[in-house]
Coordinates of N, CA and C and ligand atoms in Angstrom, one line a residue:
M26 N 7.4 9.9 -54.8 CA 6.5 10.8 -54.1 C 5.5 11.4 -55.1
Y27 N 4.2 11.5 -54.7 CA 3.2 12.1 -55.5 C 3.3 13.6 -55.3
Y28 N 3.4 14.3 -56.4 CA 3.1 15.8 -56.3 C 2.5 16.3 -57.5
D29 N 1.8 17.4 -57.3 CA 0.9 18.0 -58.3 C 1.5 19.2 -58.8
I30 N 1.8 19.2 -60.1 CA 2.4 20.3 -60.8 C 1.5 21.6 -60.7
N31 N 0.2 21.3 -60.6 CA -0.8 22.4 -60.6 C -0.5 23.3 -59.4
V32 N 0.0 22.7 -58.3 CA 0.3 23.5 -57.1 C 1.2 24.6 -57.4
I33 N 2.3 24.3 -58.2 CA 3.3 25.3 -58.5 C 2.7 26.3 -59.5
L34 N 1.9 25.8 -60.5 CA 1.3 26.7 -61.5 C 0.4 27.7 -60.9
I35 N -0.5 27.2 -59.9 CA -1.5 28.1 -59.4 C -0.8 29.1 -58.5
F36 N 0.3 28.8 -57.9 CA 1.1 29.7 -57.1 C 1.7 30.8 -58.0
I37 N 2.2 30.4 -59.1 CA 2.8 31.3 -60.0 C 1.7 32.2 -60.6
L38 N 0.6 31.6 -60.9 CA -0.6 32.4 -61.4 C -0.9 33.5 -60.4
G39 N -0.9 33.1 -59.1 CA -1.2 34.1 -58.0 C -0.2 35.2 -58.0
L40 N 1.1 34.9 -58.2 CA 2.1 35.9 -58.1 C 1.9 36.9 -59.3
I41 N 1.5 36.4 -60.5 CA 1.3 37.3 -61.6 C 0.1 38.1 -61.4
V42 N -1.0 37.5 -61.0 CA -2.2 38.3 -60.7 C -1.9 39.3 -59.6
G43 N -1.1 38.9 -58.6 CA -0.8 39.8 -57.5 C 0.0 41.0 -58.0
S44 N 0.9 40.8 -59.0 CA 1.6 41.9 -59.6 C 0.7 42.9 -60.2
F45 N -0.3 42.4 -60.9 CA -1.3 43.3 -61.5 C -2.2 43.9 -60.5
S46 N -2.5 43.2 -59.4 CA -3.2 43.8 -58.3 C -2.6 45.0 -57.7
N47 N -1.2 45.0 -57.7 CA -0.5 46.2 -57.2 C -0.8 47.4 -58.0
V48 N -0.9 47.2 -59.3 CA -1.2 48.3 -60.2 C -2.6 48.8 -59.9
C49 N -3.6 47.9 -59.7 CA -4.9 48.3 -59.3 C -5.0 49.1 -58.0
I50 N -4.2 48.6 -57.0 CA -4.2 49.2 -55.7 C -3.7 50.6 -55.7
Y51 N -2.7 50.8 -56.6 CA -2.2 52.2 -56.7 C -3.1 53.1 -57.6
R52 N -3.6 52.6 -58.7 CA -4.3 53.4 -59.6 C -5.8 53.6 -59.4
I53 N -6.5 52.6 -58.9 CA -8.0 52.7 -58.8 C -8.4 54.0 -57.9
P54 N -7.7 54.1 -56.7 CA -8.1 55.3 -55.9 C -7.8 56.6 -56.6
R55 N -6.8 56.6 -57.5 CA -6.4 57.8 -58.2 C -7.2 58.0 -59.5
N56 N -8.2 57.1 -59.7 CA -9.0 57.2 -61.0 C -8.2 57.1 -62.2
E57 N -7.1 56.4 -62.2 CA -6.2 56.2 -63.4 C -6.6 54.9 -64.0
S58 N -6.3 54.8 -65.4 CA -6.5 53.5 -66.1 C -5.6 52.5 -65.5
I59 N -6.2 51.2 -65.4 CA -5.3 50.2 -64.9 C -4.6 49.5 -66.0
I60 N -4.8 49.9 -67.3 CA -4.1 49.3 -68.4 C -3.0 50.2 -69.0
Y61 N -3.3 51.4 -69.2 CA -2.4 52.4 -69.8 C -2.0 53.5 -68.8
P62 N -0.9 54.0 -68.7 CA 0.3 53.5 -69.4 C 0.9 52.3 -68.7
A63 N 2.0 51.7 -69.3 CA 2.6 50.5 -68.7 C 3.2 50.9 -67.4
S64 N 3.6 49.9 -66.6 CA 4.1 50.2 -65.2 C 5.4 51.1 -65.3
H65 N 5.4 52.1 -64.4 CA 6.5 53.0 -64.4 C 6.8 53.4 -63.0
C66 N 8.0 53.8 -62.7 CA 8.4 54.2 -61.4 C 7.6 55.5 -61.0
P67 N 7.0 55.5 -59.9 CA 6.2 56.7 -59.5 C 7.0 57.9 -59.3
K68 N 8.3 57.7 -59.0 CA 9.2 58.8 -58.7 C 9.9 59.4 -60.0
C69 N 10.6 58.6 -60.7 CA 11.3 59.1 -61.9 C 10.6 58.8 -63.2
C70 N 9.5 58.1 -63.2 CA 8.7 57.8 -64.3 C 9.3 56.9 -65.4
S71 N 10.5 56.4 -65.1 CA 11.1 55.5 -66.1 C 10.2 54.2 -66.2
K72 N 10.1 53.7 -67.4 CA 9.3 52.5 -67.7 C 10.0 51.3 -67.0
I73 N 9.2 50.4 -66.4 CA 9.8 49.2 -65.8 C 9.9 48.1 -66.8
K74 N 11.2 47.7 -67.1 CA 11.4 46.7 -68.1 C 10.8 45.3 -67.6
P75 N 10.4 44.5 -68.6 CA 9.8 43.2 -68.2 C 10.7 42.4 -67.2
V76 N 12.1 42.5 -67.4 CA 13.0 41.7 -66.6 C 12.9 42.2 -65.1
D77 N 12.6 43.5 -65.0 CA 12.5 44.1 -63.6 C 11.1 44.0 -63.0
N78 N 10.2 43.3 -63.8 CA 8.8 43.2 -63.4 C 8.4 41.8 -63.1
I79 N 9.3 41.0 -62.7 CA 9.0 39.6 -62.3 C 8.6 39.6 -60.9
P80 N 7.4 39.0 -60.6 CA 6.9 39.1 -59.2 C 7.9 38.5 -58.2
L81 N 8.0 39.1 -57.0 CA 8.9 38.7 -55.9 C 10.4 38.8 -56.3
L82 N 10.8 38.1 -57.4 CA 12.2 38.0 -57.8 C 12.8 39.3 -58.0
S83 N 12.1 40.2 -58.8 CA 12.7 41.4 -59.2 C 12.9 42.3 -58.0
F84 N 12.0 42.2 -57.0 CA 12.1 43.0 -55.8 C 13.4 42.6 -55.1
I85 N 13.6 41.3 -55.0 CA 14.8 40.8 -54.3 C 16.1 41.2 -55.0
L86 N 16.1 41.0 -56.4 CA 17.3 41.3 -57.2 C 17.6 42.7 -57.2
L87 N 16.6 43.6 -57.2 CA 16.8 45.0 -57.2 C 17.0 45.6 -55.8
K88 N 17.0 44.7 -54.8 CA 17.1 45.1 -53.4 C 16.0 46.1 -53.0
G89 N 14.8 46.0 -53.6 CA 13.7 46.9 -53.3 C 13.9 48.4 -53.7
R90 N 14.7 48.6 -54.8 CA 14.9 49.9 -55.3 C 14.7 50.0 -56.8
C91 N 14.3 51.2 -57.3 CA 14.1 51.4 -58.7 C 15.5 51.3 -59.4
R92 N 15.6 50.6 -60.5 CA 16.9 50.4 -61.2 C 17.4 51.8 -61.6
N93 N 16.6 52.7 -62.0 CA 17.0 54.0 -62.6 C 17.4 55.0 -61.5
C94 N 16.4 55.3 -60.6 CA 16.7 56.4 -59.6 C 16.9 55.9 -58.2
K95 N 16.9 54.6 -58.0 CA 17.2 54.0 -56.7 C 16.2 54.4 -55.6
T96 N 15.1 54.9 -56.0 CA 14.1 55.2 -55.0 C 13.6 53.9 -54.4
K97 N 13.3 53.8 -53.1 CA 12.8 52.6 -52.5 C 11.4 52.2 -53.0
I98 N 11.3 51.0 -53.3 CA 10.0 50.5 -53.8 C 9.3 49.9 -52.5
S99 N 8.0 50.3 -52.4 CA 7.3 49.8 -51.2 C 7.3 48.3 -51.0
V100 N 7.5 47.9 -49.8 CA 7.5 46.4 -49.5 C 6.1 45.8 -49.7
Q101 N 5.1 46.7 -49.9 CA 3.8 46.3 -50.1 C 3.7 45.5 -51.4
Y102 N 4.5 45.8 -52.4 CA 4.5 45.1 -53.7 C 4.7 43.6 -53.6
P103 N 5.9 43.2 -53.0 CA 6.1 41.7 -52.9 C 5.1 41.1 -51.9
I104 N 4.6 41.9 -50.9 CA 3.7 41.3 -49.9 C 2.4 40.9 -50.6
V105 N 1.9 41.9 -51.5 CA 0.6 41.6 -52.2 C 0.8 40.4 -53.1
E106 N 2.0 40.3 -53.8 CA 2.2 39.2 -54.7 C 2.2 37.9 -54.0
F107 N 3.0 37.9 -52.9 CA 3.1 36.6 -52.1 C 1.8 36.2 -51.5
L108 N 1.0 37.1 -51.0 CA -0.3 36.8 -50.4 C -1.2 36.2 -51.4
T109 N -1.2 36.9 -52.6 CA -2.1 36.4 -53.6 C -1.7 34.9 -54.0
G110 N -0.4 34.7 -54.2 CA 0.0 33.3 -54.6 C -0.4 32.4 -53.5
L111 N -0.2 32.7 -52.2 CA -0.5 31.9 -51.1 C -2.0 31.5 -51.0
I112 N -2.8 32.5 -51.1 CA -4.2 32.3 -51.0 C -4.8 31.5 -52.2
Y113 N -4.2 31.7 -53.4 CA -4.6 30.9 -54.5 C -4.2 29.4 -54.3
L114 N -3.0 29.2 -53.7 CA -2.5 27.9 -53.5 C -3.4 27.1 -52.4
I115 N -3.8 27.8 -51.4 CA -4.6 27.2 -50.3 C -6.0 26.9 -50.9
I116 N -6.6 27.8 -51.6 CA -7.9 27.6 -52.2 C -7.8 26.3 -53.1
Y117 N -6.8 26.2 -53.9 CA -6.7 25.1 -54.8 C -6.5 23.8 -54.0
L118 N -5.8 23.8 -52.9 CA -5.6 22.6 -52.1 C -6.9 22.1 -51.5
I119 N -7.7 23.1 -51.2 CA -9.0 22.7 -50.5 C -10.1 22.4 -51.5
Y120 N -10.2 23.1 -52.6 CA -11.3 23.0 -53.5 C -11.0 22.3 -54.8
G121 N -9.7 22.0 -55.0 CA -9.3 21.2 -56.2 C -9.5 22.0 -57.5
L122 N -9.4 21.2 -58.6 CA -9.6 21.8 -59.9 C -11.1 22.0 -60.2
S123 N -11.7 23.1 -59.7 CA -13.2 23.2 -59.8 C -13.6 24.6 -60.1
I124 N -14.9 24.8 -60.4 CA -15.4 26.1 -60.7 C -15.4 27.0 -59.4
Q125 N -15.5 26.3 -58.3 CA -15.5 27.0 -57.0 C -14.1 27.6 -56.8
T126 N -13.1 26.8 -57.1 CA -11.7 27.4 -57.0 C -11.6 28.6 -57.9
L127 N -12.0 28.5 -59.1 CA -11.9 29.6 -60.1 C -12.6 30.9 -59.5
I128 N -13.8 30.7 -59.0 CA -14.6 31.9 -58.5 C -13.9 32.4 -57.2
Y129 N -13.5 31.5 -56.4 CA -12.9 32.0 -55.1 C -11.6 32.7 -55.3
I130 N -10.8 32.3 -56.3 CA -9.5 33.0 -56.6 C -9.8 34.4 -57.1
I131 N -10.8 34.5 -58.0 CA -11.2 35.8 -58.5 C -11.7 36.7 -57.4
L132 N -12.6 36.1 -56.5 CA -13.1 36.9 -55.4 C -11.9 37.3 -54.4
S133 N -11.0 36.4 -54.2 CA -9.9 36.8 -53.2 C -9.0 37.8 -53.8
S134 N -8.8 37.9 -55.1 CA -8.0 39.0 -55.7 C -8.7 40.3 -55.5
A135 N -10.0 40.3 -55.8 CA -10.8 41.5 -55.6 C -10.7 42.0 -54.1
L136 N -10.8 41.0 -53.2 CA -10.8 41.4 -51.8 C -9.4 41.9 -51.3
I137 N -8.3 41.3 -51.9 CA -7.0 41.8 -51.6 C -6.8 43.2 -52.0
I138 N -7.3 43.5 -53.3 CA -7.1 44.8 -53.8 C -7.9 45.8 -52.9
I139 N -9.2 45.5 -52.5 CA -10.0 46.3 -51.7 C -9.3 46.5 -50.3
A140 N -8.7 45.5 -49.7 CA -8.1 45.6 -48.4 C -7.0 46.5 -48.4
F141 N -6.1 46.5 -49.4 CA -4.9 47.3 -49.5 C -5.3 48.8 -49.8
I142 N -6.3 49.0 -50.7 CA -6.7 50.3 -51.0 C -7.3 50.9 -49.7
D143 N -8.1 50.1 -48.9 CA -8.6 50.6 -47.7 C -7.5 51.0 -46.6
L144 N -6.5 50.1 -46.6 CA -5.4 50.4 -45.7 C -4.7 51.7 -46.1
N145 N -4.5 51.9 -47.4 CA -3.7 53.0 -47.8 C -4.5 54.3 -47.8
E146 N -5.8 54.2 -48.3 CA -6.5 55.5 -48.5 C -7.8 55.6 -47.7
Q147 N -8.1 54.6 -46.8 CA -9.3 54.6 -46.0 C -10.6 54.7 -46.8
I148 N -10.6 54.1 -48.0 CA -11.8 54.0 -48.8 C -12.0 52.6 -49.3
V149 N -13.2 52.1 -49.4 CA -13.5 50.9 -50.1 C -14.1 51.3 -51.5
P150 N -13.3 51.0 -52.6 CA -13.8 51.5 -53.9 C -15.0 50.9 -54.4
D151 N -16.0 51.7 -54.7 CA -17.3 51.3 -55.3 C -17.0 50.6 -56.6
A152 N -15.9 51.0 -57.3 CA -15.6 50.4 -58.7 C -15.5 48.9 -58.6
I153 N -15.1 48.4 -57.4 CA -15.0 46.9 -57.2 C -16.2 46.3 -56.5
S154 N -16.6 47.0 -55.4 CA -17.7 46.4 -54.6 C -19.1 46.3 -55.3
L155 N -19.4 47.4 -56.0 CA -20.8 47.4 -56.6 C -20.9 46.3 -57.7
P156 N -20.0 46.3 -58.7 CA -20.0 45.2 -59.7 C -19.9 43.9 -59.0
G157 N -19.1 43.8 -57.9 CA -18.9 42.5 -57.2 C -20.3 42.0 -56.7
I158 N -21.1 42.9 -56.1 CA -22.4 42.4 -55.6 C -23.2 41.8 -56.8
V159 N -23.3 42.4 -57.9 CA -24.0 42.0 -59.1 C -23.5 40.6 -59.6
I160 N -22.1 40.6 -59.7 CA -21.5 39.4 -60.3 C -21.7 38.2 -59.3
G161 N -21.5 38.4 -58.0 CA -21.8 37.3 -57.1 C -23.2 36.8 -57.1
F162 N -24.1 37.7 -57.3 CA -25.6 37.3 -57.4 C -25.8 36.5 -58.7
I163 N -25.3 37.0 -59.8 CA -25.5 36.3 -61.1 C -24.9 34.9 -61.1
L164 N -23.7 34.9 -60.6 CA -23.0 33.6 -60.5 C -23.7 32.5 -59.7
S165 N -24.5 33.0 -58.7 CA -25.2 32.0 -57.8 C -26.2 31.2 -58.6
F166 N -26.6 31.7 -59.8 CA -27.6 30.9 -60.6 C -26.9 29.8 -61.3
F167 N -25.6 29.8 -61.5 CA -24.9 28.9 -62.3 C -24.0 27.9 -61.6
V168 N -23.8 28.1 -60.2 CA -22.9 27.2 -59.5 C -23.7 26.3 -58.6
Y169 N -23.1 25.2 -58.1 CA -23.8 24.2 -57.3 C -23.7 24.5 -55.8
Y170 N -22.7 25.3 -55.4 CA -22.4 25.3 -54.0 C -23.1 26.5 -53.3
I171 N -23.8 27.3 -54.0 CA -24.6 28.4 -53.4 C -25.9 28.6 -54.2
S172 N -27.0 28.8 -53.6 CA -28.3 29.1 -54.3 C -28.5 30.6 -54.4
F173 N -29.3 31.0 -55.3 CA -29.5 32.5 -55.5 C -30.2 33.0 -54.2
V174 N -31.0 32.2 -53.6 CA -31.7 32.7 -52.4 C -30.6 33.0 -51.3
D175 N -29.7 32.1 -51.2 CA -28.6 32.2 -50.2 C -27.8 33.5 -50.5
S176 N -27.6 33.7 -51.8 CA -26.8 34.9 -52.3 C -27.5 36.2 -51.9
V177 N -28.8 36.2 -52.2 CA -29.6 37.4 -51.9 C -29.6 37.7 -50.4
L178 N -29.8 36.6 -49.6 CA -29.8 36.7 -48.1 C -28.4 37.2 -47.7
G179 N -27.4 36.7 -48.3 CA -26.0 37.1 -48.0 C -25.8 38.6 -48.2
I180 N -26.4 39.1 -49.3 CA -26.2 40.6 -49.6 C -26.9 41.4 -48.5
F181 N -28.1 41.0 -48.1 CA -28.9 41.8 -47.2 C -28.4 41.6 -45.7
V182 N -28.1 40.4 -45.4 CA -27.6 40.1 -44.0 C -26.2 40.8 -43.8
G183 N -25.3 40.6 -44.8 CA -24.0 41.2 -44.7 C -24.1 42.8 -44.7
G184 N -24.7 43.4 -45.7 CA -24.9 44.8 -45.7 C -25.6 45.3 -44.5
G185 N -26.7 44.6 -44.1 CA -27.5 45.0 -43.0 C -26.8 45.0 -41.6
I186 N -26.0 44.0 -41.4 CA -25.3 44.0 -40.1 C -24.4 45.2 -40.0
I187 N -23.6 45.5 -41.0 CA -22.7 46.6 -40.9 C -23.5 47.9 -40.8
L188 N -24.6 48.0 -41.6 CA -25.4 49.2 -41.6 C -25.9 49.5 -40.1
I189 N -26.5 48.4 -39.5 CA -27.0 48.6 -38.2 C -25.9 49.0 -37.2
I190 N -24.8 48.3 -37.2 CA -23.7 48.6 -36.3 C -23.2 50.0 -36.5
G191 N -23.1 50.4 -37.8 CA -22.6 51.7 -38.2 C -23.6 52.8 -37.6
L192 N -24.9 52.6 -37.8 CA -25.9 53.6 -37.4 C -25.9 53.6 -35.8
T193 N -25.8 52.5 -35.2 CA -25.7 52.4 -33.7 C -24.5 53.2 -33.2
G194 N -23.4 53.0 -33.8 CA -22.2 53.7 -33.4 C -22.3 55.2 -33.6
L195 N -23.0 55.6 -34.7 CA -23.2 57.0 -35.0 C -24.1 57.7 -33.9
V196 N -25.2 56.9 -33.5 CA -26.1 57.5 -32.5 C -25.4 57.5 -31.1
I197 N -24.8 56.4 -30.7 CA -24.2 56.3 -29.4 C -22.9 57.1 -29.2
F198 N -22.0 56.9 -30.2 CA -20.7 57.5 -30.0 C -20.5 58.8 -30.8
K199 N -21.5 59.2 -31.6 CA -21.5 60.3 -32.5 C -20.2 60.3 -33.4
K200 N -19.9 59.1 -33.8 CA -18.6 59.0 -34.6 C -18.9 57.9 -35.7
E201 N -18.4 58.2 -36.8 CA -18.6 57.2 -37.9 C -17.5 56.1 -37.8
A202 N -17.9 55.0 -37.3 CA -17.0 53.9 -37.2 C -16.9 53.1 -38.5
M203 N -18.1 52.9 -39.1 CA -18.1 52.1 -40.3 C -18.8 52.9 -41.4
G204 N -18.2 53.0 -42.6 CA -18.8 53.8 -43.6 C -19.6 53.0 -44.6
G205 N -20.2 53.7 -45.6 CA -21.0 53.0 -46.6 C -20.2 52.0 -47.4
G206 N -18.9 52.3 -47.5 CA -18.0 51.4 -48.2 C -18.0 50.0 -47.6
D207 N -18.0 50.0 -46.3 CA -18.0 48.7 -45.6 C -19.3 47.9 -45.8
V208 N -20.4 48.7 -45.8 CA -21.7 48.1 -46.1 C -21.7 47.3 -47.4
K209 N -21.2 48.0 -48.5 CA -21.1 47.5 -49.8 C -20.1 46.3 -49.9
L210 N -19.0 46.4 -49.2 CA -18.1 45.3 -49.1 C -18.7 44.1 -48.5
A211 N -19.4 44.2 -47.4 CA -20.0 43.1 -46.7 C -21.1 42.5 -47.6
A212 N -21.8 43.3 -48.3 CA -22.9 42.9 -49.2 C -22.3 42.0 -50.4
M213 N -21.1 42.5 -50.9 CA -20.4 41.8 -52.0 C -20.0 40.4 -51.5
I214 N -19.3 40.4 -50.3 CA -18.9 39.1 -49.8 C -20.1 38.1 -49.6
G215 N -21.2 38.7 -49.1 CA -22.4 37.9 -48.8 C -22.9 37.4 -50.1
A216 N -22.9 38.1 -51.2 CA -23.4 37.7 -52.5 C -22.6 36.4 -53.0
F217 N -21.3 36.4 -52.7 CA -20.5 35.3 -53.1 C -20.6 34.1 -52.2
L218 N -20.7 34.4 -50.9 CA -20.5 33.3 -49.9 C -21.8 32.9 -49.2
G219 N -22.9 33.7 -49.3 CA -24.1 33.3 -48.7 C -24.2 33.8 -47.2
W220 N -25.4 33.7 -46.6 CA -25.6 34.4 -45.4 C -24.9 33.8 -44.2
R221 N -24.7 32.4 -44.2 CA -24.0 31.8 -43.0 C -22.6 32.3 -43.0
Y222 N -21.9 32.2 -44.2 CA -20.5 32.6 -44.3 C -20.2 34.0 -44.0
I223 N -21.2 34.9 -44.4 CA -20.9 36.3 -44.2 C -21.1 36.7 -42.7
V224 N -22.0 36.0 -42.0 CA -22.1 36.2 -40.6 C -20.8 35.8 -39.9
I225 N -20.3 34.6 -40.3 CA -19.0 34.1 -39.7 C -17.9 35.1 -40.0
S226 N -17.8 35.5 -41.3 CA -16.8 36.5 -41.7 C -16.8 37.7 -40.9
L227 N -18.0 38.3 -40.7 CA -18.1 39.6 -40.0 C -17.7 39.4 -38.5
F228 N -18.2 38.3 -38.0 CA -17.8 38.0 -36.6 C -16.3 37.9 -36.4
L229 N -15.7 37.2 -37.2 CA -14.2 37.1 -37.2 C -13.6 38.4 -37.4
G230 N -14.1 39.2 -38.4 CA -13.6 40.5 -38.7 C -13.7 41.4 -37.5
F231 N -14.8 41.5 -36.8 CA -14.9 42.3 -35.6 C -14.0 41.9 -34.5
F232 N -13.9 40.5 -34.3 CA -13.0 40.0 -33.3 C -11.5 40.4 -33.6
L233 N -11.1 40.1 -34.8 CA -9.7 40.4 -35.2 C -9.4 41.9 -35.2
G234 N -10.4 42.7 -35.6 CA -10.3 44.2 -35.6 C -10.1 44.7 -34.2
A235 N -11.0 44.2 -33.3 CA -11.0 44.7 -31.9 C -9.6 44.3 -31.3
L236 N -9.2 43.1 -31.5 CA -8.0 42.6 -30.9 C -6.8 43.4 -31.4
T237 N -6.8 43.7 -32.7 CA -5.7 44.5 -33.3 C -5.7 45.9 -32.8
G238 N -6.9 46.5 -32.7 CA -7.1 47.8 -32.1 C -6.5 47.9 -30.7
I239 N -6.9 47.0 -29.9 CA -6.4 47.0 -28.5 C -4.9 46.9 -28.5
C240 N -4.3 46.0 -29.3 CA -2.9 45.8 -29.3 C -2.2 47.1 -29.8
L241 N -2.8 47.8 -30.8 CA -2.2 49.0 -31.3 C -2.2 50.1 -30.2
I242 N -3.3 50.1 -29.4 CA -3.5 51.2 -28.3 C -2.5 50.9 -27.2
I243 N -2.4 49.6 -26.8 CA -1.4 49.2 -25.8 C 0.0 49.5 -26.2
A244 N 0.3 49.2 -27.5 CA 1.7 49.5 -28.0 C 1.9 51.0 -28.3
K245 N 0.8 51.8 -28.1 CA 0.9 53.2 -28.3 C 1.2 53.6 -29.7
I246 N 0.8 52.7 -30.7 CA 1.0 53.1 -32.1 C -0.2 53.9 -32.5
K247 N -1.4 53.6 -31.9 CA -2.6 54.4 -32.2 C -3.2 54.9 -30.9
S248 N -4.0 56.0 -30.9 CA -4.7 56.4 -29.7 C -6.2 55.9 -29.9
R249 N -6.9 56.1 -28.8 CA -8.4 55.7 -28.9 C -9.1 56.5 -29.9
E250 N -8.6 57.7 -30.2 CA -9.4 58.5 -31.2 C -9.1 58.1 -32.6
D251 N -8.0 57.4 -32.9 CA -7.6 57.1 -34.3 C -8.7 56.1 -34.8
V252 N -8.9 56.2 -36.1 CA -9.8 55.3 -36.8 C -8.9 54.2 -37.5
V253 N -9.2 53.0 -37.2 CA -8.5 51.9 -37.9 C -9.5 51.4 -39.0
P254 N -9.0 51.4 -40.3 CA -10.0 50.9 -41.3 C -10.5 49.5 -41.0
F255 N -11.8 49.3 -41.2 CA -12.4 48.0 -40.9 C -12.4 47.0 -42.1
G256 N -12.3 47.6 -43.3 CA -12.3 46.8 -44.5 C -11.4 45.6 -44.5
P257 N -10.1 45.9 -44.2 CA -9.1 44.8 -44.2 C -9.5 43.6 -43.2
F258 N -10.2 43.9 -42.1 CA -10.5 42.9 -41.2 C -11.7 42.1 -41.7
I259 N -12.7 42.8 -42.4 CA -13.8 42.0 -43.0 C -13.2 41.0 -44.0
V260 N -12.2 41.5 -44.8 CA -11.5 40.7 -45.8 C -10.8 39.5 -45.2
L261 N -10.1 39.8 -44.1 CA -9.4 38.7 -43.4 C -10.4 37.7 -42.9
G262 N -11.4 38.1 -42.3 CA -12.5 37.2 -41.7 C -13.1 36.4 -42.8
S263 N -13.3 37.0 -44.0 CA -13.9 36.2 -45.1 C -12.9 35.2 -45.7
F264 N -11.6 35.6 -45.7 CA -10.6 34.6 -46.2 C -10.7 33.3 -45.3
I265 N -10.6 33.6 -44.0 CA -10.6 32.4 -43.0 C -11.9 31.6 -43.3
T266 N -13.0 32.3 -43.5 CA -14.3 31.6 -43.7 C -14.4 30.9 -45.0
L267 N -13.9 31.5 -46.1 CA -14.1 30.8 -47.4 C -13.1 29.6 -47.4
L268 N -12.1 29.6 -46.6 CA -11.2 28.5 -46.6 C -11.7 27.4 -45.6
W269 N -12.1 27.8 -44.4 CA -12.4 26.8 -43.4 C -13.8 26.9 -42.8
G270 N -14.7 27.5 -43.5 CA -16.1 27.8 -43.0 C -16.8 26.5 -42.5
E271 N -16.7 25.4 -43.3 CA -17.4 24.2 -42.9 C -16.8 23.7 -41.6
K272 N -15.5 23.7 -41.5 CA -14.8 23.3 -40.2 C -15.3 24.1 -39.0
I273 N -15.4 25.5 -39.3 CA -15.9 26.4 -38.2 C -17.3 26.0 -37.8
I274 N -18.2 25.8 -38.8 CA -19.6 25.5 -38.5 C -19.7 24.2 -37.8
S275 N -19.0 23.1 -38.2 CA -19.2 21.8 -37.5 C -18.6 21.9 -36.1
W276 N -17.5 22.7 -36.0 CA -17.0 22.9 -34.6 C -18.0 23.6 -33.7
Y277 N -18.7 24.6 -34.3 CA -19.6 25.4 -33.5 C -20.8 24.5 -33.1
I278 N -21.3 23.7 -34.1 CA -22.5 22.8 -33.9 C -22.1 21.8 -32.8
G279 N -20.8 21.4 -32.8 CA -20.3 20.4 -31.8 C -20.5 20.8 -30.4
F280 N -20.6 22.1 -30.1 CA -20.7 22.6 -28.8 C -22.0 22.2 -28.1
Ligands
ZN509 ZN1 12.7 55.5 -60.4

């Protein structure tokens, strides 16, 4: 049977990057350095030994508790690690050993970090989205699968759609539904994926966001007045699009 060792390697790479992403998700909103100090338990401050810092495995072996003080470790840690490994793996299976795979895995890590910071703190960090817009634009000059015109259009179409919807919501409902953070996030994704993909991403994001909102209201977990962060849905929509965008487009044209 043919099998590709890279599949395993890329998944492990994703787990390791996911482990580092957890550090970013915790520290970036707190304006802490993502390098120093080394990982430590947020409760008892004891340093986490390398053997207890193995993605996924350590969480299972330690039964989700700090070795020193037995405080529960958030289940978000293994989730972020596994998600990163999984998305790396699917990107590789679709795009193979290519520059597109490399750029897409970097983009997806940035998006996972943004999505979880938004879930936890209801902010989209400028520290990632603003450099992301610039990097996506610069890269478009060097890669074959997106032109710089498409990248620029992506920035303005992506940011513009959210801006218009946000302003409309503000005028009609007198409520801030989408913040400036979402505008910059959509612009960043547009810079990497171009105008067609950002339109699909946002459409999927709105759809999934509305669906989730309705489910949460029906299940009485949230009320109509609660604000559900929109960033994670934009990210989810863009993941679906960067993986299966061409399929979605040819399906749509087939109608
Ligand atoms: Zn501890």
